[in-house]
């Protein structure tokens, strides 16, 4: 009597070894895939974020140019998601679009946020647009008859303008300007002069007063009244002229 | 035997000096490898990977379609990029086409015979897709500033409006022209210089060049109007005495009033400035005119557009050297004296007489604008 043979043919052994090898290889591949999945997703997210920045910024500018301010704002809002790169741009673009849409307090809040996030020469354009929004808020207050608020807002706009770094007058700043057709230095200078004049006009504007006995206050001369009237009319005209389709008169009126 | 020996020598050596000998007929003994039968008879194991060498299969139609679609779509994107069509690249049509291409590529990757071409198509699409090419195009558009393509015909028409939105064009035509402003500024400067030279003995130097800056029309384009900045005039002598500064400004006030302008007023004097003292201190070095490094006086000839400025720069009140530094930088740019009196004129929204006829003609195309 003989025991049953346990020997297998050599080809069976080779096939089994090959299959073991395949299983091991597939297992390694699977774990490599699982292990690198977070890195892959992060890379995809990174690339997607970078590319989307260009797309949303372009859409924001394009919509702004055709006076679609709500569309511009919506595109700029999309830049706020994972706002890691050049973070000032999202609130800057949103604020500029809101300013153009005459939503001035909201525009001011966004541009002030942008100013906090901006570094170096990035602050130049932000300061210009923030000053223009403040100036228009002052214009609106004056139109509503609130001279004190108007003077306060003109003063704030002037402060924002005057505190603009000297570097914003440089050629490098001009090259980074969102409005290359206008000289940034000229824009800043023009804004400063205009704001000084508006503050001066506001100072000279007669404020509403309680009725008082005639003998207590000497009446201004007719010439002085004409002077003030002329300046007021000019101020209104300038406001209308400069407050056109952008937040103010200067060139830096495009989101980007 | 000799002949055989010679034959053998010739076989190994003739015409092949230095080459190794060729093997003998039939090969060396034991040179053949052991032939192991292929494990074709191995039993199938669940989950095993097929290892049979079935030979190279040609790619199927799906693979070719994926490759062709990705290449053609990449070419379309690149042509659009060159044509400057950023808006087209980011449009819905391109996005839909991109999704179709991606779907075909994914389908080909699930097909064994289309996988190789599908992988190549995937690489092409990763490199050239709506996002990457669109990003390049957006950068190109930003650099050139050419966003006009998105404007409607109506907007493009408005963009060419020759006047300024919110301003009556007839007022523009009735007020001083560019040439008149320039002439009045020259007369004003001449009289002021003569008066101050006579009274104070000042000598003068011309500062900077005349500047004409185009003004926007409020509809996204440039108007035909310009902002005029005159050449400036500066004294060679410093003016540092408080009383003399007041006298100089009073003399200038007399002259400007003679020329039909309003009285001068001071931006830097807290007693009549609209700015609060802290801002005055920031702009002029102090809120006390006696210790200020800059005086700035202003007037205008409203309703005409001329605006006149008279500034005095005084380095004797430079507390920390910052004002001197700023003045030196300005001197380097324009060559103007570091201190003393400066006069200049600015006029916004003025029209040249040479452009008047064209301005009026263009206005006819814009009824209701303004």
XYZ file of C-alpha atoms in Angstrom:
626
model
C 0.000 0.000 0.000
C 1.376 3.325 -0.908
C 0.573 6.798 0.479
C -1.153 9.267 -1.881
C 1.334 11.435 -3.639
C 1.541 15.146 -2.420
C 3.814 16.293 -5.195
C 2.379 18.955 -7.573
C 3.545 19.494 -11.083
C 6.172 22.242 -11.469
C 3.865 24.362 -13.673
C 1.240 24.543 -10.894
C 3.823 25.896 -8.474
C 4.897 28.568 -10.976
C 1.323 29.642 -11.614
C 0.595 29.920 -7.911
C 3.744 31.992 -7.397
C 2.760 34.277 -10.237
C -0.700 34.783 -8.782
C 0.731 35.525 -5.339
C 3.007 38.070 -6.906
C 0.093 39.671 -8.715
C -1.952 39.859 -5.554
C 0.923 41.464 -3.692
C 1.445 43.975 -6.486
C -2.235 44.867 -6.566
C -2.258 45.301 -2.813
C 0.743 47.633 -2.972
C -0.907 49.653 -5.702
C -4.082 49.966 -3.686
C -2.281 51.198 -0.587
C -0.168 53.590 -2.605
C -3.358 54.983 -4.120
C -5.021 55.276 -0.718
C -1.907 56.786 0.823
C -1.486 59.451 -1.827
C -5.186 60.237 -2.112
C -5.059 63.237 0.296
C -2.060 64.626 -1.542
C -3.774 64.130 -4.874
C -6.934 65.830 -3.674
C -4.927 68.701 -2.212
C -3.052 69.129 -5.475
C -6.299 69.116 -7.429
C -7.806 71.650 -5.039
C -4.735 73.847 -5.297
C -4.715 73.824 -9.080
C -8.475 74.304 -9.208
C -8.292 77.271 -6.851
C -5.515 78.913 -8.831
C -7.278 78.491 -12.150
C -10.631 79.597 -10.751
C -9.052 82.846 -9.545
C -8.321 83.836 -13.117
C -11.793 82.839 -14.260
C -13.689 84.692 -11.533
C -11.486 87.780 -11.739
C -11.991 87.934 -15.488
C -15.735 87.557 -15.117
C -15.796 90.267 -12.437
C -13.972 92.727 -14.686
C -15.983 91.831 -17.777
C -19.280 92.259 -15.978
C -18.116 95.563 -14.482
C -17.133 96.942 -17.866
C -20.631 96.356 -19.225
C -22.234 97.937 -16.136
C -23.420 94.582 -14.792
C -22.440 95.398 -11.224
C -24.446 92.624 -9.586
C -22.785 90.121 -11.924
C -19.421 91.605 -11.115
C -20.089 91.327 -7.408
C -21.271 87.727 -7.752
C -18.115 86.747 -9.616
C -15.957 88.526 -7.086
C -17.773 86.743 -4.254
C -16.650 83.454 -5.777
C -13.087 84.576 -5.191
C -13.743 84.557 -1.452
C -13.800 80.725 -1.265
C -10.414 79.540 0.085
C -9.156 83.093 -0.221
C -5.484 82.274 0.386
C -3.699 83.910 -2.503
C -3.679 87.708 -2.847
C -6.548 87.760 -0.365
C -7.214 91.491 -0.725
C -8.479 91.037 -4.266
C -11.768 89.383 -3.375
C -13.015 92.162 -1.046
C -11.472 94.786 -3.323
C -13.402 93.524 -6.323
C -16.597 93.087 -4.314
C -16.228 96.576 -2.847
C -15.570 98.166 -6.215
C -18.635 96.513 -7.740
C -20.790 97.554 -4.775
C -19.474 101.093 -5.031
C -20.433 101.266 -8.678
C -23.880 99.977 -7.752
C -24.215 102.858 -5.249
C -24.259 100.495 -2.285
C -21.734 102.733 -0.631
C -21.689 101.638 3.041
C -21.300 98.001 1.992
C -18.622 98.994 -0.506
C -16.787 100.880 2.202
C -16.794 97.834 4.517
C -15.397 95.585 1.779
C -12.695 98.054 0.767
C -11.667 98.585 4.369
C -11.298 94.815 4.684
C -9.248 94.800 1.485
C -7.020 97.524 2.885
C -6.269 95.383 5.939
C -5.362 92.424 3.728
C -3.288 94.355 1.175
C 0.482 94.553 1.380
C 3.062 96.794 -0.251
C 1.922 98.419 -3.453
C -1.372 96.546 -3.305
C -2.678 99.258 -0.973
C -2.438 101.970 -3.649
C -5.481 100.977 -5.674
C -7.426 100.014 -2.563
C -6.829 103.408 -0.978
C -7.861 105.237 -4.128
C -11.146 103.360 -4.440
C -11.863 103.565 -0.716
C -11.343 107.327 -0.795
C -13.648 107.630 -3.794
C -16.381 105.639 -2.049
C -16.050 107.823 1.051
C -16.194 110.920 -1.116
C -19.393 109.714 -2.741
C -20.853 108.959 0.662
C -20.017 112.550 1.540
C -21.707 113.753 -1.643
C -24.790 111.731 -0.751
C -24.849 113.163 2.772
C -24.551 116.671 1.390
C -27.374 116.023 -1.049
C -29.473 114.909 1.925
C -28.682 118.148 3.690
C -26.441 116.556 6.329
C -23.486 118.921 6.091
C -21.782 117.679 9.233
C -21.767 114.089 8.015
C -20.558 115.230 4.605
C -17.655 117.138 6.118
C -16.786 114.140 8.284
C -16.788 111.797 5.275
C -14.745 114.185 3.115
C -12.260 114.367 5.959
C -12.056 110.583 6.155
C -11.576 110.365 2.392
C -8.829 112.953 2.581
C -7.138 111.030 5.396
C -7.212 107.820 3.359
C -5.710 109.694 0.407
C -3.065 111.579 2.358
C -1.919 108.411 4.129
C -1.237 106.678 0.822
C 2.409 105.564 0.873
C 4.885 107.585 -1.156
C 5.740 104.383 -3.068
C 2.361 104.661 -4.805
C 3.839 107.491 -6.874
C 6.519 105.200 -8.251
C 6.797 103.683 -11.696
C 6.496 100.226 -10.171
C 3.163 101.159 -8.614
C 1.983 102.493 -11.945
C 2.845 99.192 -13.608
C 0.679 97.354 -11.090
C -2.217 99.754 -11.425
C -5.597 98.357 -12.408
C -5.962 101.408 -14.625
C -2.792 101.729 -16.689
C -4.356 104.492 -18.800
C -4.180 106.903 -15.871
C -1.166 107.996 -13.906
C -1.671 106.903 -10.310
C 0.295 109.833 -8.980
C -1.900 112.293 -10.898
C -4.996 110.506 -9.661
C -3.910 110.755 -6.036
C -2.984 114.399 -6.434
C -6.270 115.221 -8.147
C -8.282 113.406 -5.485
C -6.482 115.266 -2.711
C -7.088 118.672 -4.268
C -10.736 117.924 -4.976
C -11.348 116.682 -1.432
C -9.733 119.789 0.027
C -12.044 121.944 -2.055
C -15.107 119.948 -1.059
C -14.222 120.234 2.584
C -13.697 123.940 2.134
C -17.043 124.283 0.393
C -18.698 122.307 3.152
C -17.151 124.599 5.725
C -18.491 127.647 3.939
C -21.930 126.185 3.372
C -24.446 127.814 5.726
C -25.713 125.226 8.195
C -29.391 125.151 9.130
C -29.836 127.111 12.334
C -32.539 127.825 14.809
C -34.313 131.099 14.066
C -32.564 133.856 15.946
C -33.233 137.498 16.499
C -32.071 139.438 13.505
C -29.906 141.820 15.447
C -27.764 139.036 16.980
C -26.224 137.781 13.753
C -25.068 140.111 11.040
C -26.331 138.983 7.665
C -23.711 137.936 5.128
C -23.164 140.351 2.317
C -24.798 139.730 -1.032
C -21.399 139.193 -2.575
C -20.555 136.532 -0.004
C -23.857 134.776 -0.654
C -23.143 134.772 -4.366
C -19.683 133.407 -3.633
C -21.044 130.583 -1.530
C -23.825 129.846 -3.976
C -21.335 129.650 -6.791
C -19.108 127.269 -4.918
C -22.033 125.080 -3.934
C -23.243 124.878 -7.487
C -19.785 124.026 -8.637
C -19.518 121.322 -6.010
C -22.771 119.785 -7.150
C -21.680 119.967 -10.728
C -18.372 118.321 -9.935
C -20.122 115.595 -8.010
C -22.407 114.894 -10.937
C -19.577 115.039 -13.384
C -17.226 112.839 -11.442
C -19.683 110.420 -9.954
C -20.517 108.807 -13.199
C -20.370 105.117 -13.790
C -17.603 104.520 -11.369
C -16.986 105.249 -7.754
C -15.536 108.650 -8.317
C -13.588 110.523 -10.829
C -10.300 108.803 -10.922
C -9.110 106.066 -13.052
C -8.724 103.202 -10.642
C -12.227 102.033 -11.094
C -11.831 98.513 -12.333
C -11.897 95.413 -10.186
C -8.851 93.200 -10.556
C 45.701 17.517 -43.188
C 47.567 20.612 -43.917
C 44.789 21.800 -46.114
C 42.155 21.134 -43.381
C 44.211 23.025 -40.869
C 44.533 25.974 -43.210
C 40.788 25.880 -43.846
C 40.089 26.017 -40.148
C 42.453 28.962 -39.694
C 40.818 30.767 -42.554
C 37.385 30.136 -41.070
C 38.237 31.735 -37.755
C 40.584 34.455 -38.812
C 40.198 35.494 -42.404
C 38.856 38.975 -42.858
C 37.948 39.362 -39.207
C 41.125 40.304 -37.417
C 40.509 40.570 -33.686
C 36.866 39.406 -33.822
C 35.771 36.548 -31.532
C 35.381 33.186 -33.163
C 31.966 32.158 -34.306
C 30.407 29.162 -32.541
C 30.909 25.753 -34.095
C 28.132 24.296 -36.248
C 25.265 23.184 -33.988
C 26.393 25.476 -31.182
C 28.398 24.805 -28.053
C 27.529 21.836 -26.014
C 25.124 22.601 -23.197
C 24.502 26.116 -24.496
C 20.724 25.602 -24.896
C 18.589 26.817 -21.988
C 16.300 24.503 -20.171
C 12.881 24.902 -21.681
C 10.208 25.082 -18.978
C 6.696 24.480 -20.145
C 4.396 27.515 -19.767
C 2.001 27.223 -16.809
C -0.922 27.278 -19.119
C -2.606 24.497 -17.314
C -2.777 26.345 -13.990
C -6.236 26.289 -12.460
C -8.060 29.641 -12.399
C -7.957 31.403 -9.060
C -10.732 33.825 -8.117
C -9.527 37.372 -8.188
C -6.330 36.598 -10.032
C -4.993 38.865 -12.696
C -4.910 37.493 -16.183
C -1.326 36.774 -17.132
C -1.698 35.006 -20.397
C 0.287 36.564 -23.147
C -2.485 37.047 -25.603
C -0.481 39.319 -27.963
C -0.812 43.057 -28.719
C -4.395 44.049 -29.521
C -5.063 47.121 -31.719
C -6.770 50.108 -30.043
C -10.499 50.294 -30.452
C -12.517 53.131 -31.943
C -13.330 54.612 -28.542
C -9.648 55.193 -27.804
C -9.109 56.859 -31.132
C -12.208 59.020 -30.664
C -11.002 60.118 -27.223
C -7.573 61.018 -28.548
C -8.932 62.839 -31.578
C -11.502 64.718 -29.493
C -8.930 65.856 -26.949
C -6.459 67.012 -29.609
C -9.069 68.818 -31.695
C -10.560 70.482 -28.619
C -7.101 71.563 -27.447
C -6.490 73.117 -30.872
C -9.804 74.946 -30.722
C -8.888 76.318 -27.301
C -5.478 77.487 -28.483
C -6.907 79.191 -31.569
C -9.468 80.943 -29.368
C -6.670 81.996 -27.029
C -4.702 83.495 -29.900
C -7.828 85.293 -31.101
C -8.252 86.826 -27.642
C -11.602 85.145 -26.974
C -11.406 84.826 -23.209
C -15.148 85.215 -22.838
C -15.705 82.399 -25.338
C -13.282 80.182 -23.454
C -15.175 80.722 -20.218
C -18.546 80.419 -21.962
C -21.145 77.709 -21.508
C -20.500 76.209 -24.952
C -16.860 75.562 -24.277
C -17.646 74.182 -20.850
C -20.192 71.757 -22.332
C -17.736 70.632 -25.000
C -15.093 70.143 -22.364
C -17.410 67.893 -20.382
C -18.164 65.820 -23.474
C -14.441 65.341 -24.139
C -13.854 64.313 -20.532
C -16.742 61.850 -20.701
C -15.337 60.220 -23.827
C -11.896 59.971 -22.246
C -13.283 58.357 -19.100
C -15.243 55.884 -21.205
C -12.114 54.978 -23.137
C -10.193 54.394 -19.906
C -12.711 51.703 -18.964
C -12.084 49.934 -22.256
C -9.029 47.607 -22.299
C -8.261 48.316 -25.929
C -8.860 52.045 -25.646
C -7.008 52.598 -22.395
C -3.647 53.549 -23.862
C -5.034 56.186 -26.230
C -7.451 57.332 -23.551
C -4.532 57.912 -21.194
C -2.751 59.973 -23.842
C -5.957 61.955 -24.405
C -6.210 62.496 -20.654
C -2.722 63.990 -20.550
C -3.560 66.304 -23.468
C -6.745 67.406 -21.741
C -5.051 67.999 -18.406
C -2.584 70.307 -20.129
C -5.020 72.086 -22.429
C -8.483 72.571 -21.010
C -10.945 75.381 -20.465
C -9.377 76.301 -17.124
C -5.709 76.317 -18.132
C -6.114 77.947 -21.529
C -8.795 80.253 -20.137
C -6.389 81.334 -17.406
C -3.717 82.129 -19.977
C -6.228 84.072 -22.025
C -7.469 85.977 -18.967
C -3.909 87.038 -18.201
C -3.456 88.146 -21.794
C -6.687 90.151 -21.702
C -5.720 91.729 -18.403
C -2.309 92.759 -19.705
C -3.813 94.352 -22.797
C -6.850 95.759 -20.990
C -9.030 94.789 -23.936
C -12.346 94.069 -22.257
C -14.289 95.953 -24.892
C -15.405 92.842 -26.730
C -18.114 92.229 -24.160
C -19.780 95.596 -24.716
C -22.974 95.944 -26.668
C -23.188 98.198 -29.715
C -25.189 100.667 -27.657
C -22.486 100.756 -25.007
C -19.782 101.173 -27.623
C -21.736 104.097 -29.070
C -22.008 105.718 -25.651
C -18.320 105.085 -25.095
C -17.534 107.547 -27.890
C -19.612 110.365 -26.338
C -17.498 113.517 -26.787
C -18.616 115.390 -23.635
C -18.842 114.341 -20.002
C -21.832 112.577 -18.479
C -23.742 114.800 -16.062
C -22.384 118.011 -17.585
C -24.334 120.172 -19.991
C -22.328 120.230 -23.248
C -23.662 123.712 -23.971
C -22.035 124.902 -20.767
C -18.788 123.376 -21.978
C -19.147 125.324 -25.209
C -20.047 128.576 -23.478
C -17.262 128.554 -20.886
C -13.610 129.447 -21.470
C -11.853 127.332 -24.045
C -8.482 125.730 -23.486
C -6.786 128.556 -25.348
C -8.612 131.206 -23.338
C -7.672 129.552 -20.047
C -4.067 129.326 -21.175
C -4.055 133.001 -22.181
C -5.659 134.134 -18.927
C -3.209 132.038 -16.899
C -0.291 133.636 -18.744
C -1.637 137.140 -18.110
C -2.258 136.323 -14.468
C 1.244 134.972 -13.977
C 2.771 137.960 -15.739
C 0.939 140.479 -13.563
C 1.573 138.604 -10.328
C 5.273 138.236 -11.092
C 5.528 141.932 -11.971
C 3.728 142.964 -8.777
C 5.777 140.699 -6.492
C 9.036 141.585 -8.183
C 8.252 145.251 -7.724
C 7.240 144.861 -4.094
C 9.575 142.156 -2.845
C 12.345 141.955 -5.429
C 11.674 138.322 -6.296
C 13.274 136.640 -9.294
C 11.485 133.820 -11.074
C 12.060 130.452 -12.637
C 9.668 128.467 -14.793
C 8.719 125.078 -13.338
C 7.587 122.004 -15.240
C 5.797 121.786 -18.546
C 2.208 122.370 -19.531
C 0.152 119.196 -19.224
C -3.045 118.225 -21.039
C -4.717 115.150 -19.578
C -7.708 113.566 -21.348
C -10.904 113.394 -19.333
C -13.200 110.374 -19.286
C -16.763 110.779 -20.487
C -18.489 108.704 -17.816
C -19.566 106.061 -20.325
C -16.331 104.074 -20.244
C -14.520 106.105 -22.905
C -12.539 109.276 -23.330
C -14.255 112.608 -23.934
C -12.832 115.324 -26.177
C -12.258 117.496 -23.118
C -8.984 117.768 -21.266
C -7.658 118.864 -17.922
C -5.176 121.663 -18.402
C -2.266 122.152 -16.006
C -0.221 125.246 -16.729
C 3.487 125.641 -16.440
C 4.401 126.820 -12.959
C 6.354 129.833 -11.807
C 8.536 129.762 -8.710
C 10.573 132.354 -6.861
C 14.268 131.750 -6.513
C 14.133 133.398 -3.087
C 12.829 131.616 0.005
C 9.957 133.245 1.901
C 10.282 132.358 5.574
C 8.971 135.385 7.431
C 5.369 135.050 8.554
C 4.485 138.685 7.913
C 6.050 138.596 4.483
C 4.073 135.492 3.608
C 0.883 137.309 4.505
C 1.948 140.339 2.474
C 2.775 138.184 -0.527
C -0.586 136.444 -0.415
C -2.361 139.779 -0.020
C -0.591 141.147 -3.086
C -1.529 138.040 -5.079
C -5.122 138.414 -3.892
C -5.254 141.928 -5.276
C -4.078 140.763 -8.678
C -6.394 137.759 -8.959
C -9.413 139.864 -8.052
C -8.398 142.357 -10.752
C -8.454 139.430 -13.171
C -12.016 138.473 -12.256
C -11.281 135.643 -9.849
C -12.771 135.266 -6.378
C -10.767 136.194 -3.278
C -7.981 133.827 -2.301
C -8.661 131.519 0.599
C -6.278 129.434 2.604
C -6.381 125.663 2.935
C -3.675 125.719 5.593
C -5.104 128.289 7.990
C -7.330 126.649 10.613
C -9.232 129.903 11.075
C -10.830 129.601 7.653
C -9.962 126.134 6.360
C -12.596 123.453 6.020
C -10.168 120.816 7.251
C -9.797 119.876 10.873
C -6.540 120.856 12.605
C -5.130 117.328 12.681
C -5.462 117.047 8.919
C -3.976 120.515 8.482
C -1.027 119.468 10.624
C -0.589 116.331 8.531
C -0.683 118.186 5.235
C 1.151 121.383 6.148
C 3.469 120.332 8.959
C 1.567 122.115 11.725
C -1.836 123.576 12.478
C -0.251 126.952 13.154
C 0.482 129.006 10.035
C 3.496 130.532 11.814
C 5.225 127.153 11.976
C 3.902 125.448 8.868
C 6.274 124.179 6.199
C 3.669 124.707 3.452
C 1.054 127.339 2.760
C -1.576 126.602 0.148
C -3.909 129.324 -1.161
C -6.577 128.825 -3.788
C -9.153 130.626 -5.882
C -11.111 130.198 -9.108
C -13.130 132.098 -11.680
C -16.379 130.105 -11.429
C -18.451 129.576 -13.553
C -15.408 129.422 -15.803
C -13.063 126.525 -15.190
C -9.787 128.196 -14.185
C -8.456 127.243 -10.748
C -5.473 129.135 -9.360
C -3.030 127.908 -6.684
C -0.322 129.822 -4.794
C 1.879 127.700 -2.526
C 4.759 128.710 -0.274
C 7.293 126.053 0.776
C 9.419 126.897 3.809
C 12.269 124.602 4.847
C 12.934 126.582 8.034
C 9.982 124.786 9.641
C 11.095 121.293 8.670
C 11.265 119.615 12.075
C 12.482 116.126 11.168
C 14.001 116.429 7.723
C 11.066 114.660 6.099
C 9.828 117.765 4.344
C 13.266 118.512 2.906
C 13.490 114.935 1.644
C 10.124 115.263 -0.066
C 11.087 118.599 -1.589
C 14.387 117.205 -2.812
C 12.542 114.352 -4.476
C 10.242 116.861 -6.142
C 13.242 118.937 -7.170
C 14.794 115.869 -8.758
C 11.609 115.278 -10.765
C 10.868 118.830 -11.926
C 13.946 120.911 -11.175
C 11.890 123.364 -9.123
C 13.474 125.299 -6.217
C 13.361 123.571 -2.842
C 11.513 126.471 -1.204
C 9.778 129.732 -2.003
C 6.528 130.674 -3.730
C 4.986 128.656 -6.563
C 2.081 129.604 -8.829
C 0.124 127.360 -11.158
C -3.286 126.987 -12.770
C -5.492 123.959 -13.410
C -8.675 123.845 -15.511
C -10.836 120.737 -15.831
C -13.144 119.815 -18.680
C -11.943 122.365 -21.209
C -12.289 122.095 -24.963
C -9.737 123.249 -27.483
C -11.035 125.698 -30.074
C -9.533 123.462 -32.725
C -11.864 120.643 -31.596
C -14.989 122.764 -31.248
C -16.496 122.004 -34.673
C -15.877 118.271 -34.355
C -17.284 118.335 -30.817
C -20.506 119.980 -31.985
C -20.804 117.596 -34.909
C -20.371 114.534 -32.721
C -22.918 115.819 -30.231
C -25.566 115.560 -32.934
C -25.257 111.764 -32.689
C -26.063 111.855 -28.982
C -29.515 113.337 -28.467
C -30.575 112.935 -24.850
C -27.070 112.318 -23.598
C -25.500 114.437 -20.947
